[in-house]
JSON list of C-alpha atoms in Angstrom, two decimals:
[
{"chain": "A", "resi": 6, "resn": "MET", "atom": "CA", "xyz": [193.87, -87.69, -113.45]},
{"chain": "A", "resi": 7, "resn": "LEU", "atom": "CA", "xyz": [195.92, -87.42, -110.35]},
{"chain": "A", "resi": 8, "resn": "ASP", "atom": "CA", "xyz": [197.47, -83.91, -111.09]},
{"chain": "A", "resi": 9, "resn": "SER", "atom": "CA", "xyz": [193.84, -82.53, -111.39]},
{"chain": "A", "resi": 10, "resn": "PRO", "atom": "CA", "xyz": [192.86, -80.49, -108.10]},
{"chain": "A", "resi": 11, "resn": "LEU", "atom": "CA", "xyz": [189.63, -81.95, -108.12]},
{"chain": "A", "resi": 12, "resn": "SER", "atom": "CA", "xyz": [190.59, -85.45, -107.88]},
{"chain": "A", "resi": 13, "resn": "GLY", "atom": "CA", "xyz": [191.39, -84.97, -104.27]},
{"chain": "A", "resi": 14, "resn": "LEU", "atom": "CA", "xyz": [188.00, -83.61, -103.54]},
{"chain": "A", "resi": 15, "resn": "PHE", "atom": "CA", "xyz": [186.24, -86.25, -105.53]},
{"chain": "A", "resi": 16, "resn": "VAL", "atom": "CA", "xyz": [188.36, -88.98, -103.52]},
{"chain": "A", "resi": 17, "resn": "THR", "atom": "CA", "xyz": [187.73, -87.67, -99.89]},
{"chain": "A", "resi": 18, "resn": "LEU", "atom": "CA", "xyz": [183.89, -87.35, -100.81]},
{"chain": "A", "resi": 19, "resn": "LEU", "atom": "CA", "xyz": [183.67, -90.78, -102.48]},
{"chain": "A", "resi": 20, "resn": "ALA", "atom": "CA", "xyz": [185.61, -92.44, -99.38]},
{"chain": "A", "resi": 21, "resn": "TYR", "atom": "CA", "xyz": [183.30, -90.48, -96.82]},
{"chain": "A", "resi": 22, "resn": "ARG", "atom": "CA", "xyz": [180.15, -91.88, -98.89]},
{"chain": "A", "resi": 23, "resn": "LEU", "atom": "CA", "xyz": [181.58, -95.29, -99.02]},
{"chain": "A", "resi": 24, "resn": "ALA", "atom": "CA", "xyz": [182.62, -95.50, -95.24]},
{"chain": "A", "resi": 25, "resn": "LEU", "atom": "CA", "xyz": [178.97, -93.89, -94.13]},
{"chain": "A", "resi": 26, "resn": "ALA", "atom": "CA", "xyz": [177.38, -96.61, -96.19]},
{"chain": "A", "resi": 27, "resn": "ALA", "atom": "CA", "xyz": [179.42, -99.61, -94.53]},
{"chain": "A", "resi": 28, "resn": "HIS", "atom": "CA", "xyz": [178.86, -97.91, -90.89]},
{"chain": "A", "resi": 29, "resn": "LYS", "atom": "CA", "xyz": [175.24, -98.06, -91.55]},
{"chain": "A", "resi": 30, "resn": "ARG", "atom": "CA", "xyz": [175.52, -101.61, -92.77]},
{"chain": "A", "resi": 31, "resn": "SER", "atom": "CA", "xyz": [177.19, -102.63, -89.81]},
{"chain": "A", "resi": 32, "resn": "GLY", "atom": "CA", "xyz": [174.50, -101.39, -87.90]},
{"chain": "A", "resi": 33, "resn": "GLY", "atom": "CA", "xyz": [176.62, -98.45, -86.24]},
{"chain": "A", "resi": 34, "resn": "HIS", "atom": "CA", "xyz": [179.50, -100.49, -84.93]},
{"chain": "A", "resi": 35, "resn": "PRO", "atom": "CA", "xyz": [182.07, -98.47, -83.41]},
{"chain": "A", "resi": 36, "resn": "LEU", "atom": "CA", "xyz": [184.71, -100.46, -85.80]},
{"chain": "A", "resi": 37, "resn": "ALA", "atom": "CA", "xyz": [182.92, -99.06, -88.74]},
{"chain": "A", "resi": 38, "resn": "ASN", "atom": "CA", "xyz": [183.47, -95.31, -87.77]},
{"chain": "A", "resi": 39, "resn": "PRO", "atom": "CA", "xyz": [182.98, -93.56, -90.91]},
{"chain": "A", "resi": 40, "resn": "VAL", "atom": "CA", "xyz": [186.12, -91.20, -90.69]},
{"chain": "A", "resi": 41, "resn": "LEU", "atom": "CA", "xyz": [188.23, -93.93, -89.62]},
{"chain": "A", "resi": 42, "resn": "LEU", "atom": "CA", "xyz": [187.22, -95.89, -92.78]},
{"chain": "A", "resi": 43, "resn": "GLY", "atom": "CA", "xyz": [187.00, -92.63, -95.00]},
{"chain": "A", "resi": 44, "resn": "VAL", "atom": "CA", "xyz": [190.73, -92.25, -93.84]},
{"chain": "A", "resi": 45, "resn": "LEU", "atom": "CA", "xyz": [191.70, -95.79, -94.42]},
{"chain": "A", "resi": 46, "resn": "LEU", "atom": "CA", "xyz": [190.15, -95.48, -98.05]},
{"chain": "A", "resi": 47, "resn": "VAL", "atom": "CA", "xyz": [191.90, -92.33, -98.73]},
{"chain": "A", "resi": 48, "resn": "LEU", "atom": "CA", "xyz": [194.94, -93.83, -97.78]},
{"chain": "A", "resi": 49, "resn": "ALA", "atom": "CA", "xyz": [194.46, -97.40, -99.77]},
{"chain": "A", "resi": 50, "resn": "TRP", "atom": "CA", "xyz": [193.63, -95.25, -103.05]},
{"chain": "A", "resi": 51, "resn": "LEU", "atom": "CA", "xyz": [197.09, -93.54, -102.51]},
{"chain": "A", "resi": 52, "resn": "TRP", "atom": "CA", "xyz": [198.98, -96.51, -102.25]},
{"chain": "A", "resi": 53, "resn": "LEU", "atom": "CA", "xyz": [197.25, -98.09, -105.14]},
{"chain": "A", "resi": 54, "resn": "SER", "atom": "CA", "xyz": [197.11, -95.16, -107.54]},
{"chain": "A", "resi": 55, "resn": "GLY", "atom": "CA", "xyz": [200.97, -94.31, -106.36]},
{"chain": "A", "resi": 56, "resn": "GLY", "atom": "CA", "xyz": [199.94, -90.46, -105.99]},
{"chain": "A", "resi": 57, "resn": "SER", "atom": "CA", "xyz": [201.53, -88.72, -103.27]},
{"chain": "A", "resi": 58, "resn": "TYR", "atom": "CA", "xyz": [199.89, -86.56, -100.58]},
{"chain": "A", "resi": 59, "resn": "GLN", "atom": "CA", "xyz": [200.78, -83.37, -101.98]},
{"chain": "A", "resi": 60, "resn": "GLN", "atom": "CA", "xyz": [198.83, -84.15, -105.20]},
{"chain": "A", "resi": 61, "resn": "TYR", "atom": "CA", "xyz": [196.18, -85.48, -102.82]},
{"chain": "A", "resi": 62, "resn": "MET", "atom": "CA", "xyz": [196.14, -82.07, -100.95]},
{"chain": "A", "resi": 63, "resn": "ASN", "atom": "CA", "xyz": [195.78, -80.02, -103.97]},
{"chain": "A", "resi": 64, "resn": "GLY", "atom": "CA", "xyz": [192.11, -80.85, -104.07]},
{"chain": "A", "resi": 65, "resn": "ALA", "atom": "CA", "xyz": [191.42, -81.93, -100.42]},
{"chain": "A", "resi": 66, "resn": "ARG", "atom": "CA", "xyz": [192.54, -78.18, -99.36]},
{"chain": "A", "resi": 67, "resn": "PHE", "atom": "CA", "xyz": [189.24, -77.05, -100.14]},
{"chain": "A", "resi": 68, "resn": "ILE", "atom": "CA", "xyz": [187.64, -79.45, -97.52]},
{"chain": "A", "resi": 69, "resn": "GLN", "atom": "CA", "xyz": [190.34, -78.81, -95.10]},
{"chain": "A", "resi": 70, "resn": "LEU", "atom": "CA", "xyz": [189.30, -74.81, -95.41]},
{"chain": "A", "resi": 71, "resn": "LEU", "atom": "CA", "xyz": [185.54, -75.55, -94.61]},
{"chain": "A", "resi": 72, "resn": "LEU", "atom": "CA", "xyz": [186.54, -77.47, -91.00]},
{"chain": "A", "resi": 73, "resn": "GLY", "atom": "CA", "xyz": [187.43, -74.35, -89.41]},
{"chain": "A", "resi": 74, "resn": "PRO", "atom": "CA", "xyz": [183.88, -72.84, -90.06]},
{"chain": "A", "resi": 75, "resn": "ALA", "atom": "CA", "xyz": [182.32, -76.41, -88.99]},
{"chain": "A", "resi": 76, "resn": "THR", "atom": "CA", "xyz": [184.51, -76.65, -86.03]},
{"chain": "A", "resi": 77, "resn": "VAL", "atom": "CA", "xyz": [183.10, -73.13, -84.99]},
{"chain": "A", "resi": 78, "resn": "ALA", "atom": "CA", "xyz": [179.26, -74.17, -85.57]},
{"chain": "A", "resi": 79, "resn": "LEU", "atom": "CA", "xyz": [179.63, -76.92, -83.45]},
{"chain": "A", "resi": 80, "resn": "ALA", "atom": "CA", "xyz": [179.74, -74.51, -80.63]},
{"chain": "A", "resi": 81, "resn": "VAL", "atom": "CA", "xyz": [176.21, -73.48, -80.87]},
{"chain": "A", "resi": 82, "resn": "PRO", "atom": "CA", "xyz": [174.53, -76.92, -80.16]},
{"chain": "A", "resi": 83, "resn": "LEU", "atom": "CA", "xyz": [177.24, -77.27, -77.63]},
{"chain": "A", "resi": 84, "resn": "TYR", "atom": "CA", "xyz": [176.15, -74.11, -75.63]},
{"chain": "A", "resi": 85, "resn": "GLY", "atom": "CA", "xyz": [172.57, -74.90, -75.95]},
{"chain": "A", "resi": 86, "resn": "ASN", "atom": "CA", "xyz": [173.37, -78.38, -73.90]},
{"chain": "A", "resi": 87, "resn": "LEU", "atom": "CA", "xyz": [175.52, -76.23, -71.32]},
{"chain": "A", "resi": 88, "resn": "PRO", "atom": "CA", "xyz": [173.60, -77.54, -68.13]},
{"chain": "A", "resi": 89, "resn": "ARG", "atom": "CA", "xyz": [173.83, -80.80, -69.75]},
{"chain": "A", "resi": 90, "resn": "LEU", "atom": "CA", "xyz": [177.63, -81.35, -69.95]},
{"chain": "A", "resi": 91, "resn": "LYS", "atom": "CA", "xyz": [177.99, -79.41, -66.38]},
{"chain": "A", "resi": 92, "resn": "ARG", "atom": "CA", "xyz": [175.68, -82.15, -64.70]},
{"chain": "A", "resi": 93, "resn": "ALA", "atom": "CA", "xyz": [178.61, -84.59, -66.73]},
{"chain": "A", "resi": 94, "resn": "ALA", "atom": "CA", "xyz": [181.50, -82.70, -65.94]},
{"chain": "A", "resi": 95, "resn": "GLY", "atom": "CA", "xyz": [183.00, -85.61, -63.75]},
{"chain": "A", "resi": 96, "resn": "PRO", "atom": "CA", "xyz": [182.72, -88.34, -66.47]},
{"chain": "A", "resi": 97, "resn": "LEU", "atom": "CA", "xyz": [183.37, -86.28, -69.15]},
{"chain": "A", "resi": 98, "resn": "LEU", "atom": "CA", "xyz": [186.90, -85.09, -67.52]},
{"chain": "A", "resi": 99, "resn": "LEU", "atom": "CA", "xyz": [187.58, -88.58, -66.52]},
{"chain": "A", "resi": 100, "resn": "SER", "atom": "CA", "xyz": [187.24, -89.77, -69.99]},
{"chain": "A", "resi": 101, "resn": "ILE", "atom": "CA", "xyz": [189.04, -87.17, -72.03]},
{"chain": "A", "resi": 102, "resn": "GLY", "atom": "CA", "xyz": [192.09, -87.45, -69.41]},
{"chain": "A", "resi": 103, "resn": "ALA", "atom": "CA", "xyz": [191.79, -91.02, -70.05]},
{"chain": "A", "resi": 104, "resn": "GLY", "atom": "CA", "xyz": [191.89, -90.80, -73.67]},
{"chain": "A", "resi": 105, "resn": "GLY", "atom": "CA", "xyz": [194.37, -88.40, -73.85]},
{"chain": "A", "resi": 106, "resn": "LEU", "atom": "CA", "xyz": [196.64, -90.61, -71.90]},
{"chain": "A", "resi": 107, "resn": "VAL", "atom": "CA", "xyz": [195.93, -93.68, -74.15]},
{"chain": "A", "resi": 108, "resn": "GLY", "atom": "CA", "xyz": [196.73, -91.52, -77.15]},
{"chain": "A", "resi": 109, "resn": "MET", "atom": "CA", "xyz": [199.93, -90.43, -75.75]},
{"chain": "A", "resi": 110, "resn": "ALA", "atom": "CA", "xyz": [200.79, -93.52, -75.14]},
{"chain": "A", "resi": 111, "resn": "SER", "atom": "CA", "xyz": [199.85, -95.44, -78.09]},
{"chain": "A", "resi": 112, "resn": "ALA", "atom": "CA", "xyz": [201.63, -92.62, -80.21]}
]
């Protein structure tokens, strides 16, 4: 089953669906972030199944291919909110800078 290219796709979608349910049950708590929980579930599955990351990515690459167009699609609503973003430029730059520093320090 691990050698099937669709197993990585199935595990990714299942993990994200379970993570969404956990996020909803928690009332939207920040520590129940669906992406974080989904990654942790996939990691747990890989560890418990003894599968390799390469086997997992054989199927998960289909999702990875769709991330590029999805990221570009985010530009449309972002452009629509440009006046709002300009008004919040100071806090945005401060929080992005702080987040970058924390990310570098924690790495």
